[in-house]
Amino acid sequence: MSEVTAQPRTVAAEKKTGALDTSALILVAVLLAAGAILKLTLGSVLSFAGMKPNFIIAMYCLAILLVRPKPLQAMGIGLIAGLICQIPMLAATPLLNIASETLGGLAMGLLIMLPLKFGKFDASPIASTFLATVVSGYMFVLLLAAMNGIAIPVALVTYAVMVFGTAMFNALLVQILILPLRRALNRSAA
């Protein structure tokens, strides 16, 4: 009989490529789809003084909070959200959302890197969503002003209620949804 020597077993470690995994991509897709459906249906019902909530922004902010992508990946999520906004029934002004949501996604990706915990309260969802929505909203306003020859100071003031109102709505919605979704998905605040 020949002697068999046991070879030590090795497990090759997976290389981290920095890419989002399949479950993260599915979560982003589901939240963006939910945002589009909510904007299409509930957005009109909740409109006030000509202002409609933008559920797509809220959902990409929520997705970015949950999957914690790198800033450029967050920018890509914003770009996809902007492209979804080009669906004819979702776009009030074609093409502007591509730039505004891309920049909003980047802002969100950078903002989630800031530690915003006060005791047990994590202010990151409400603060970062509010600021990312303001970035997105004012990018939209600046592009709209340039496209229509409106003076920038006039546009900034004229749309302030709409931008800040939408930002507050999105921030509160995301703050309400983040905790149950983190628990359901077993994801931490990182």
Coordinates of N, CA, C and O in Angstrom, one line a residue:
M1 N 0.8 -1.2 0.0 CA 0.0 0.0 0.0 C 0.9 1.2 0.0 O 1.9 1.3 0.7
S2 N 0.4 2.2 -0.8 CA 1.2 3.4 -0.8 C 0.7 4.4 0.2 O -0.5 4.3 0.6
E3 N 1.6 5.1 0.7 CA 1.2 6.1 1.8 C 0.6 7.4 1.1 O 1.2 7.9 0.2
V4 N -0.5 7.8 1.6 CA -1.1 9.0 1.1 C -0.9 10.1 2.2 O -1.2 9.9 3.3
T5 N -0.3 11.2 1.7 CA -0.1 12.3 2.6 C -1.2 13.3 2.4 O -1.6 13.6 1.3
A6 N -1.7 13.8 3.5 CA -2.8 14.8 3.4 C -2.2 16.1 3.0 O -1.2 16.6 3.7
Q7 N -2.7 16.7 2.0 CA -2.3 18.1 1.7 C -3.2 19.1 2.4 O -4.4 18.9 2.5
P8 N -2.6 20.1 2.9 CA -3.5 21.1 3.5 C -4.4 21.7 2.5 O -4.0 22.0 1.4
R9 N -5.7 21.9 3.0 CA -6.6 22.6 2.1 C -6.5 24.1 2.2 O -6.3 24.6 3.2
T10 N -6.6 24.7 1.1 CA -6.6 26.2 1.0 C -7.8 26.7 0.3 O -8.3 26.0 -0.6
V11 N -8.3 27.8 0.8 CA -9.4 28.4 0.2 C -9.0 29.7 -0.4 O -8.4 30.5 0.3
A12 N -9.2 29.9 -1.6 CA -8.8 31.1 -2.3 C -9.8 32.2 -1.9 O -11.0 32.1 -2.0
A13 N -9.2 33.3 -1.5 CA -10.0 34.4 -1.1 C -10.5 35.2 -2.3 O -9.7 35.3 -3.3
E14 N -11.7 35.6 -2.3 CA -12.2 36.4 -3.4 C -11.6 37.8 -3.4 O -11.5 38.4 -2.4
K15 N -11.2 38.2 -4.6 CA -10.7 39.6 -4.6 C -11.8 40.6 -4.6 O -12.8 40.4 -5.3
K16 N -11.6 41.6 -3.8 CA -12.6 42.7 -3.7 C -12.4 43.6 -4.9 O -11.3 44.2 -5.0
T17 N -13.3 43.6 -5.8 CA -13.2 44.5 -7.0 C -13.7 45.9 -6.7 O -13.5 46.8 -7.5
G18 N -14.5 46.0 -5.7 CA -15.1 47.3 -5.4 C -16.5 47.4 -6.1 O -17.2 48.4 -6.0
A19 N -16.8 46.4 -6.9 CA -18.1 46.4 -7.6 C -19.2 46.1 -6.6 O -19.0 45.4 -5.6
L20 N -20.4 46.6 -6.8 CA -21.6 46.3 -6.0 C -22.0 44.8 -6.3 O -21.9 44.4 -7.5
D21 N -22.3 44.1 -5.3 CA -22.7 42.7 -5.5 C -24.2 42.6 -6.1 O -24.9 43.6 -6.1
T22 N -24.6 41.4 -6.4 CA -25.8 41.3 -7.1 C -27.0 41.7 -6.2 O -27.9 42.4 -6.7
S23 N -26.9 41.4 -4.9 CA -28.1 41.8 -4.1 C -28.1 43.3 -3.9 O -29.2 43.9 -3.9
A24 N -27.0 44.0 -3.9 CA -27.0 45.5 -3.9 C -27.6 46.0 -5.2 O -28.4 47.0 -5.1
L25 N -27.3 45.5 -6.3 CA -27.8 45.9 -7.6 C -29.3 45.7 -7.7 O -30.0 46.6 -8.2
I26 N -29.7 44.6 -7.2 CA -31.2 44.3 -7.2 C -31.9 45.3 -6.3 O -33.0 45.8 -6.6
L27 N -31.4 45.5 -5.1 CA -32.0 46.5 -4.2 C -32.1 47.9 -4.8 O -33.1 48.5 -4.7
V28 N -31.0 48.3 -5.5 CA -31.0 49.6 -6.1 C -32.1 49.6 -7.2 O -32.9 50.6 -7.3
A29 N -32.2 48.6 -8.0 CA -33.2 48.5 -9.1 C -34.6 48.5 -8.5 O -35.5 49.2 -9.1
V30 N -34.8 47.8 -7.5 CA -36.2 47.7 -6.9 C -36.6 49.1 -6.3 O -37.7 49.6 -6.5
L31 N -35.6 49.7 -5.6 CA -36.0 51.0 -5.0 C -36.2 52.1 -6.1 O -37.1 52.9 -6.0
L32 N -35.4 52.1 -7.2 CA -35.6 53.1 -8.3 C -36.9 52.8 -9.0 O -37.6 53.8 -9.3
A33 N -37.3 51.5 -9.2 CA -38.6 51.2 -9.8 C -39.7 51.7 -8.9 O -40.7 52.3 -9.3
A34 N -39.6 51.4 -7.6 CA -40.6 51.9 -6.6 C -40.7 53.4 -6.7 O -41.8 54.0 -6.6
G35 N -39.6 54.1 -6.7 CA -39.6 55.6 -6.8 C -40.3 56.0 -8.1 O -41.1 57.0 -8.0
A36 N -40.1 55.4 -9.2 CA -40.8 55.8 -10.4 C -42.3 55.5 -10.3 O -43.1 56.4 -10.7
I37 N -42.7 54.4 -9.8 CA -44.1 54.1 -9.6 C -44.7 55.1 -8.7 O -45.8 55.6 -8.9
L38 N -44.1 55.4 -7.6 CA -44.6 56.3 -6.6 C -44.7 57.7 -7.2 O -45.7 58.4 -7.0
K39 N -43.7 58.1 -8.0 CA -43.8 59.5 -8.6 C -44.9 59.6 -9.6 O -45.6 60.6 -9.7
L40 N -45.1 58.5 -10.3 CA -46.2 58.4 -11.3 C -47.6 58.4 -10.7 O -48.5 59.0 -11.3
T41 N -47.7 57.7 -9.6 CA -49.1 57.6 -9.0 C -49.3 58.5 -7.9 O -50.2 59.4 -7.9
L42 N -48.6 58.4 -6.8 CA -48.8 59.2 -5.6 C -48.3 60.6 -5.7 O -48.8 61.5 -5.0
G43 N -47.3 60.8 -6.6 CA -46.8 62.2 -6.7 C -47.8 63.2 -7.1 O -47.9 64.3 -6.5
S44 N -48.8 62.9 -8.0 CA -49.8 63.8 -8.3 C -50.8 64.0 -7.2 O -51.3 65.1 -7.0
V45 N -51.1 63.0 -6.4 CA -52.0 63.1 -5.3 C -51.5 64.0 -4.2 O -52.2 64.7 -3.6
L46 N -50.1 63.9 -4.0 CA -49.5 64.7 -2.9 C -49.0 66.0 -3.4 O -48.3 66.7 -2.6
S47 N -49.3 66.5 -4.6 CA -48.9 67.8 -5.1 C -49.5 68.9 -4.3 O -50.7 68.8 -3.9
F48 N -48.7 69.9 -4.0 CA -49.2 71.0 -3.2 C -48.6 72.3 -3.8 O -47.3 72.4 -4.0
A49 N -49.4 73.3 -4.1 CA -48.9 74.5 -4.7 C -48.0 74.3 -5.9 O -47.0 75.0 -6.1
G50 N -48.4 73.4 -6.8 CA -47.6 73.1 -8.0 C -46.3 72.3 -7.7 O -45.6 72.0 -8.6
M51 N -46.1 71.9 -6.5 CA -44.9 71.1 -6.1 C -45.3 69.6 -5.9 O -46.3 69.3 -5.2
K52 N -44.6 68.8 -6.6 CA -44.8 67.3 -6.4 C -43.6 66.7 -5.7 O -42.4 67.1 -6.1
P53 N -43.8 65.8 -4.8 CA -42.6 65.1 -4.2 C -41.9 64.3 -5.3 O -42.5 63.8 -6.2
N54 N -40.6 64.2 -5.2 CA -39.8 63.4 -6.2 C -39.3 62.2 -5.5 O -38.3 62.1 -4.9
F55 N -40.1 61.1 -5.6 CA -39.9 59.9 -5.0 C -38.6 59.2 -5.6 O -38.0 58.4 -4.9
I56 N -38.3 59.5 -6.8 CA -37.1 58.9 -7.4 C -35.8 59.4 -6.7 O -34.9 58.6 -6.3
I57 N -35.7 60.6 -6.3 CA -34.6 61.1 -5.5 C -34.6 60.5 -4.2 O -33.5 60.0 -3.7
A58 N -35.7 60.4 -3.5 CA -35.8 59.8 -2.2 C -35.3 58.3 -2.3 O -34.5 57.9 -1.4
M59 N -35.7 57.6 -3.3 CA -35.4 56.2 -3.4 C -33.9 56.0 -3.8 O -33.3 55.0 -3.3
Y60 N -33.3 56.9 -4.6 CA -31.9 56.6 -4.8 C -31.0 57.0 -3.6 O -30.0 56.4 -3.3
C61 N -31.5 58.0 -2.8 CA -30.8 58.4 -1.6 C -30.9 57.2 -0.6 O -29.9 56.8 0.0
L62 N -32.1 56.6 -0.5 CA -32.3 55.4 0.3 C -31.4 54.3 -0.1 O -30.8 53.6 0.7
A63 N -31.4 54.0 -1.4 CA -30.5 52.9 -2.0 C -29.1 53.2 -1.6 O -28.4 52.2 -1.2
I64 N -28.6 54.4 -1.8 CA -27.2 54.7 -1.5 C -26.9 54.5 0.0 O -25.8 54.0 0.4
L65 N -27.8 54.9 0.8 CA -27.6 54.7 2.3 C -27.5 53.2 2.6 O -26.8 52.8 3.5
L66 N -28.3 52.4 1.9 CA -28.4 51.0 2.2 C -27.2 50.2 1.7 O -26.7 49.3 2.3
V67 N -26.8 50.5 0.5 CA -25.7 49.7 -0.2 C -24.3 50.3 0.0 O -23.3 49.6 -0.2
R68 N -24.3 51.6 0.4 CA -23.0 52.2 0.8 C -22.0 52.1 -0.4 O -20.8 51.7 -0.2
P69 N -22.3 52.6 -1.6 CA -21.4 52.5 -2.7 C -20.3 53.5 -2.6 O -20.4 54.5 -1.8
K70 N -19.3 53.4 -3.4 CA -18.2 54.4 -3.5 C -18.9 55.6 -4.2 O -19.9 55.5 -4.9
P71 N -18.3 56.8 -4.0 CA -18.9 58.0 -4.6 C -19.2 57.9 -6.1 O -20.2 58.3 -6.6
L72 N -18.2 57.3 -6.9 CA -18.5 57.2 -8.4 C -19.6 56.2 -8.7 O -20.4 56.4 -9.6
Q73 N -19.7 55.2 -7.8 CA -20.9 54.2 -8.0 C -22.2 54.9 -7.6 O -23.2 54.7 -8.3
A74 N -22.1 55.8 -6.6 CA -23.3 56.5 -6.2 C -23.7 57.5 -7.4 O -24.9 57.7 -7.7
M75 N -22.7 58.0 -8.0 CA -23.0 58.9 -9.2 C -23.6 58.1 -10.3 O -24.5 58.6 -11.0
G76 N -23.2 56.9 -10.5 CA -23.8 56.0 -11.5 C -25.3 55.7 -11.1 O -26.1 55.7 -12.0
I77 N -25.6 55.5 -9.8 CA -26.9 55.3 -9.4 C -27.8 56.5 -9.7 O -28.9 56.4 -10.2
G78 N -27.2 57.7 -9.5 CA -27.9 58.9 -9.8 C -28.1 59.1 -11.3 O -29.2 59.5 -11.7
L79 N -27.1 58.7 -12.1 CA -27.3 58.7 -13.6 C -28.4 57.8 -14.0 O -29.3 58.2 -14.8
I80 N -28.5 56.6 -13.5 CA -29.6 55.7 -13.8 C -30.9 56.3 -13.4 O -31.9 56.2 -14.2
A81 N -31.0 56.9 -12.2 CA -32.2 57.6 -11.8 C -32.6 58.7 -12.8 O -33.8 58.8 -13.1
G82 N -31.6 59.5 -13.2 CA -31.9 60.5 -14.2 C -32.4 60.0 -15.5 O -33.3 60.6 -16.2
L83 N -31.9 58.8 -15.9 CA -32.3 58.2 -17.2 C -33.8 57.7 -17.0 O -34.6 57.8 -17.9
I84 N -34.1 57.1 -15.8 CA -35.4 56.7 -15.5 C -36.4 57.9 -15.6 O -37.5 57.8 -16.1
C85 N -35.9 59.0 -15.2 CA -36.8 60.3 -15.2 C -37.1 60.7 -16.6 O -37.9 61.5 -16.8
Q86 N -36.4 60.1 -17.6 CA -36.7 60.4 -19.0 C -37.9 59.7 -19.6 O -38.3 60.0 -20.7
I87 N -38.5 58.8 -18.8 CA -39.7 58.1 -19.2 C -40.7 59.3 -19.4 O -40.9 60.1 -18.5
P88 N -41.4 59.3 -20.6 CA -42.2 60.5 -20.9 C -43.2 60.9 -19.8 O -43.4 62.1 -19.6
M89 N -43.8 60.0 -19.1 CA -44.8 60.3 -18.1 C -44.1 60.8 -16.8 O -44.8 61.4 -15.9
L90 N -42.8 60.7 -16.7 CA -42.1 61.1 -15.5 C -41.3 62.4 -15.7 O -41.0 63.1 -14.7
A91 N -41.1 62.8 -16.9 CA -40.2 64.0 -17.2 C -41.0 65.2 -17.5 O -41.7 65.2 -18.5
A92 N -40.9 66.2 -16.7 CA -41.5 67.5 -17.0 C -40.7 68.2 -18.0 O -41.2 68.8 -19.0
T93 N -39.4 68.2 -17.9 CA -38.5 68.9 -18.8 C -37.4 67.8 -19.2 O -36.6 67.5 -18.4
P94 N -37.5 67.3 -20.4 CA -36.5 66.3 -20.8 C -35.1 66.6 -20.7 O -34.7 67.8 -20.8
L95 N -34.3 65.7 -20.3 CA -32.8 65.7 -20.2 C -32.2 66.4 -19.0 O -31.1 66.0 -18.6
L96 N -32.9 67.3 -18.4 CA -32.3 68.0 -17.3 C -32.1 67.1 -16.1 O -31.1 67.3 -15.3
N97 N -32.9 66.1 -15.9 CA -32.8 65.2 -14.7 C -31.5 64.3 -14.9 O -31.0 63.9 -13.9
I98 N -31.0 64.1 -16.1 CA -29.8 63.3 -16.2 C -28.7 64.0 -15.4 O -28.0 63.3 -14.6
A99 N -28.5 65.2 -15.7 CA -27.4 65.9 -15.0 C -27.7 66.1 -13.5 O -26.9 65.9 -12.6
S100 N -28.9 66.5 -13.2 CA -29.3 66.9 -11.8 C -29.2 65.6 -10.9 O -28.7 65.7 -9.8
E101 N -29.7 64.5 -11.4 CA -29.7 63.3 -10.6 C -28.3 62.7 -10.5 O -28.0 62.1 -9.4
T102 N -27.5 62.8 -11.5 CA -26.2 62.3 -11.5 C -25.4 63.1 -10.4 O -24.7 62.5 -9.6
L103 N -25.5 64.4 -10.4 CA -24.9 65.2 -9.4 C -25.4 64.9 -8.0 O -24.7 64.9 -7.0
G104 N -26.8 64.8 -7.9 CA -27.4 64.4 -6.6 C -26.9 63.1 -6.1 O -26.6 62.9 -4.9
G105 N -26.7 62.1 -7.0 CA -26.2 60.8 -6.5 C -24.7 60.9 -6.0 O -24.4 60.3 -5.0
L106 N -23.9 61.7 -6.7 CA -22.6 61.9 -6.3 C -22.5 62.6 -4.9 O -21.8 62.2 -4.0
A107 N -23.4 63.7 -4.8 CA -23.5 64.4 -3.5 C -23.8 63.4 -2.4 O -23.2 63.4 -1.3
M108 N -24.8 62.5 -2.6 CA -25.2 61.5 -1.6 C -24.1 60.6 -1.3 O -23.9 60.3 -0.1
G109 N -23.4 60.1 -2.3 CA -22.3 59.2 -2.1 C -21.2 59.8 -1.3 O -20.5 59.2 -0.5
L110 N -21.0 61.1 -1.4 CA -19.9 61.8 -0.6 C -20.5 62.1 0.8 O -19.8 62.0 1.8
L111 N -21.7 62.5 0.9 CA -22.3 62.8 2.2 C -22.4 61.6 3.2 O -22.3 61.8 4.4
I112 N -22.6 60.4 2.6 CA -22.8 59.3 3.5 C -21.4 58.9 4.2 O -21.4 58.2 5.1
M113 N -20.4 59.5 3.7 CA -19.0 59.3 4.3 C -18.8 60.1 5.6 O -17.9 59.8 6.3
L114 N -19.7 61.1 5.8 CA -19.5 62.0 6.9 C -20.2 61.3 8.2 O -21.3 60.8 8.1
P115 N -19.5 61.3 9.3 CA -20.1 60.7 10.5 C -21.1 61.7 11.1 O -20.7 62.8 11.5
L116 N -22.4 61.3 11.1 CA -23.4 62.2 11.6 C -24.2 61.6 12.7 O -25.4 61.7 12.7
K117 N -23.6 60.9 13.6 CA -24.3 60.3 14.7 C -24.2 61.2 16.0 O -23.1 61.8 16.3
F118 N -25.3 61.4 16.6 CA -25.4 62.1 17.8 C -26.0 61.2 18.9 O -27.2 61.0 18.9
G119 N -25.1 60.6 19.7 CA -25.6 59.6 20.6 C -26.0 58.4 19.9 O -25.3 57.9 19.0
K120 N -27.2 58.0 20.1 CA -27.8 56.8 19.3 C -28.5 57.2 18.0 O -28.8 56.4 17.2
F121 N -28.7 58.6 17.9 CA -29.4 59.0 16.7 C -28.4 59.2 15.5 O -27.5 60.0 15.6
D122 N -28.7 58.5 14.4 CA -28.0 58.6 13.2 C -28.7 59.6 12.3 O -29.7 59.4 11.7
A123 N -28.1 60.8 12.2 CA -28.7 61.9 11.4 C -28.3 61.8 9.9 O -28.8 62.6 9.1
S124 N -27.5 60.9 9.6 CA -27.0 60.8 8.2 C -28.2 60.6 7.2 O -28.2 61.3 6.2
P125 N -29.2 59.8 7.4 CA -30.2 59.7 6.5 C -31.0 61.0 6.2 O -31.1 61.4 5.0
I126 N -31.4 61.7 7.2 CA -32.1 62.9 7.1 C -31.3 64.0 6.5 O -31.7 64.8 5.6
A127 N -30.1 64.2 7.0 CA -29.2 65.3 6.6 C -28.7 65.1 5.2 O -28.7 66.0 4.4
S128 N -28.2 63.9 4.9 CA -27.6 63.7 3.6 C -28.6 63.7 2.5 O -28.4 64.2 1.4
T129 N -29.8 63.1 2.8 CA -30.9 63.1 1.8 C -31.4 64.6 1.5 O -31.6 64.9 0.4
F130 N -31.5 65.3 2.6 CA -31.9 66.8 2.4 C -30.9 67.5 1.5 O -31.3 68.1 0.5
L131 N -29.6 67.4 1.8 CA -28.6 68.1 1.1 C -28.4 67.6 -0.3 O -28.3 68.3 -1.3
A132 N -28.5 66.2 -0.5 CA -28.4 65.7 -1.9 C -29.6 66.1 -2.7 O -29.5 66.4 -3.9
T133 N -30.8 66.2 -2.1 CA -32.0 66.7 -2.9 C -31.8 68.2 -3.2 O -32.2 68.6 -4.3
V134 N -31.2 69.0 -2.3 CA -31.0 70.4 -2.6 C -30.0 70.5 -3.8 O -30.2 71.3 -4.7
V135 N -28.9 69.7 -3.8 CA -28.0 69.7 -4.9 C -28.6 69.4 -6.2 O -28.5 70.1 -7.2
S136 N -29.4 68.3 -6.2 CA -30.1 67.9 -7.4 C -31.1 68.9 -7.8 O -31.1 69.3 -9.0
G137 N -31.9 69.4 -6.9 CA -32.9 70.4 -7.2 C -32.3 71.7 -7.8 O -32.8 72.2 -8.8
Y138 N -31.3 72.2 -7.2 CA -30.7 73.4 -7.7 C -29.9 73.2 -9.0 O -29.8 74.1 -9.8
M139 N -29.3 72.0 -9.2 CA -28.7 71.8 -10.5 C -29.8 71.8 -11.6 O -29.6 72.4 -12.7
F140 N -31.0 71.2 -11.3 CA -32.1 71.3 -12.2 C -32.5 72.7 -12.5 O -32.7 73.1 -13.7
V141 N -32.6 73.5 -11.4 CA -33.0 74.9 -11.6 C -32.0 75.7 -12.4 O -32.4 76.5 -13.3
L142 N -30.7 75.5 -12.1 CA -29.7 76.2 -12.9 C -29.7 75.9 -14.4 O -29.6 76.7 -15.2
L143 N -29.9 74.6 -14.7 CA -30.0 74.2 -16.1 C -31.3 74.7 -16.7 O -31.3 75.2 -17.9
L144 N -32.4 74.7 -16.0 CA -33.6 75.3 -16.5 C -33.5 76.8 -16.8 O -34.0 77.3 -17.8
A145 N -32.8 77.5 -15.8 CA -32.6 78.9 -16.0 C -31.8 79.2 -17.2 O -32.1 80.1 -18.0
A146 N -30.7 78.4 -17.4 CA -29.8 78.6 -18.6 C -30.6 78.3 -19.9 O -30.4 79.1 -20.9
M147 N -31.4 77.3 -19.8 CA -32.1 76.9 -21.0 C -33.2 77.9 -21.4 O -33.4 78.1 -22.6
N148 N -33.8 78.6 -20.4 CA -34.8 79.5 -20.7 C -34.4 81.0 -20.6 O -35.3 81.9 -20.6
G149 N -33.2 81.3 -20.4 CA -32.7 82.7 -20.3 C -33.2 83.4 -19.0 O -33.4 84.6 -19.1
I150 N -33.4 82.7 -18.0 CA -33.8 83.3 -16.7 C -32.6 83.6 -15.9 O -31.6 82.9 -15.8
A151 N -32.6 84.8 -15.3 CA -31.5 85.2 -14.4 C -31.3 84.2 -13.3 O -32.3 83.9 -12.6
I152 N -30.1 83.8 -13.0 CA -29.8 82.8 -12.0 C -30.4 83.2 -10.6 O -31.0 82.4 -10.0
P153 N -30.1 84.5 -10.1 CA -30.6 84.8 -8.8 C -32.2 84.7 -8.8 O -32.7 84.3 -7.8
V154 N -32.8 85.1 -9.8 CA -34.3 85.0 -9.9 C -34.7 83.6 -9.8 O -35.7 83.2 -9.1
A155 N -34.1 82.7 -10.6 CA -34.4 81.3 -10.6 C -34.2 80.7 -9.2 O -35.0 79.9 -8.7
L156 N -33.1 81.0 -8.6 CA -32.7 80.4 -7.2 C -33.8 80.8 -6.2 O -34.2 79.9 -5.4
V157 N -34.3 82.0 -6.2 CA -35.3 82.5 -5.3 C -36.6 81.9 -5.7 O -37.4 81.4 -4.8
T158 N -37.0 81.9 -7.0 CA -38.3 81.5 -7.4 C -38.5 80.0 -7.1 O -39.6 79.6 -6.7
Y159 N -37.5 79.2 -7.2 CA -37.7 77.8 -7.0 C -37.3 77.3 -5.6 O -37.3 76.1 -5.3
A160 N -36.9 78.2 -4.7 CA -36.5 77.9 -3.4 C -37.5 77.1 -2.6 O -37.2 76.0 -2.0
V161 N -38.7 77.5 -2.6 CA -39.8 76.7 -1.9 C -39.9 75.3 -2.4 O -40.0 74.3 -1.7
M162 N -39.9 75.2 -3.7 CA -40.0 73.9 -4.4 C -38.8 73.0 -4.0 O -39.0 71.8 -3.6
V163 N -37.6 73.5 -4.1 CA -36.4 72.7 -3.8 C -36.3 72.3 -2.4 O -36.2 71.1 -2.0
F164 N -36.5 73.3 -1.5 CA -36.4 73.0 -0.1 C -37.6 72.2 0.4 O -37.4 71.4 1.3
G165 N -38.8 72.4 -0.1 CA -39.9 71.6 0.3 C -39.8 70.1 -0.1 O -40.0 69.2 0.6
T166 N -39.3 69.9 -1.4 CA -39.0 68.6 -1.8 C -37.9 67.9 -1.0 O -38.0 66.7 -0.6
A167 N -36.9 68.7 -0.7 CA -35.8 68.2 0.2 C -36.3 67.8 1.5 O -35.9 66.7 2.0
M168 N -37.1 68.5 2.1 CA -37.6 68.2 3.5 C -38.5 66.9 3.4 O -38.4 66.0 4.2
F169 N -39.4 66.9 2.4 CA -40.2 65.7 2.2 C -39.3 64.4 2.0 O -39.6 63.4 2.7
N170 N -38.4 64.5 1.1 CA -37.5 63.3 0.8 C -36.7 62.9 2.1 O -36.6 61.8 2.4
A171 N -36.2 63.9 2.8 CA -35.4 63.7 4.0 C -36.2 62.9 5.1 O -35.8 62.0 5.7
L172 N -37.5 63.4 5.3 CA -38.3 62.8 6.3 C -38.7 61.4 5.8 O -38.7 60.4 6.6
L173 N -39.0 61.2 4.5 CA -39.4 59.9 4.0 C -38.3 58.9 4.2 O -38.5 57.8 4.7
V174 N -37.1 59.3 3.8 CA -35.9 58.4 3.9 C -35.6 58.1 5.4 O -35.3 56.9 5.8
Q175 N -35.7 59.1 6.3 CA -35.5 58.8 7.7 C -36.5 57.8 8.3 O -36.1 57.0 9.1
I176 N -37.7 57.9 7.8 CA -38.7 57.0 8.3 C -38.5 55.6 7.8 O -38.6 54.6 8.5
L177 N -38.1 55.4 6.5 CA -37.9 54.1 5.9 C -36.6 53.4 6.2 O -36.5 52.2 6.1
I178 N -35.6 54.2 6.6 CA -34.3 53.6 6.7 C -34.2 52.5 7.8 O -33.6 51.4 7.6
L179 N -34.7 52.8 8.9 CA -34.6 51.8 10.0 C -35.3 50.5 9.8 O -34.6 49.4 9.9
P180 N -36.6 50.5 9.3 CA -37.2 49.2 9.1 C -36.5 48.4 7.9 O -36.4 47.2 7.9
L181 N -36.0 49.2 6.9 CA -35.3 48.5 5.8 C -34.0 48.0 6.2 O -33.6 46.9 5.8
R182 N -33.3 48.7 7.0 CA -32.0 48.1 7.5 C -32.2 46.9 8.3 O -31.5 45.9 8.2
R183 N -33.2 46.9 9.1 CA -33.5 45.7 9.9 C -34.0 44.5 9.0 O -33.5 43.4 9.1
A184 N -34.8 44.8 8.1 CA -35.3 43.8 7.2 C -34.2 43.2 6.3 O -34.2 42.0 6.0
L185 N -33.3 44.0 5.9 CA -32.2 43.6 5.0 C -31.0 43.2 5.8 O -30.0 42.8 5.1
N186 N -31.0 43.4 7.1 CA -29.9 43.1 7.9 C -28.6 43.9 7.5 O -27.6 43.3 7.4
R187 N -28.8 45.1 7.3 CA -27.7 46.0 6.9 C -27.5 47.0 8.0 O -28.4 47.6 8.5
S188 N -26.2 47.3 8.3 CA -25.9 48.3 9.3 C -25.7 49.7 8.7 O -25.6 49.8 7.5
A189 N -25.6 50.6 9.6 CA -25.3 52.0 9.1 C -23.9 52.2 8.7 O -23.6 53.2 8.1
A190 N -23.0 51.3 9.0 CA -21.6 51.3 8.6 C -20.8 52.5 9.2 O -21.1 53.5 9.5

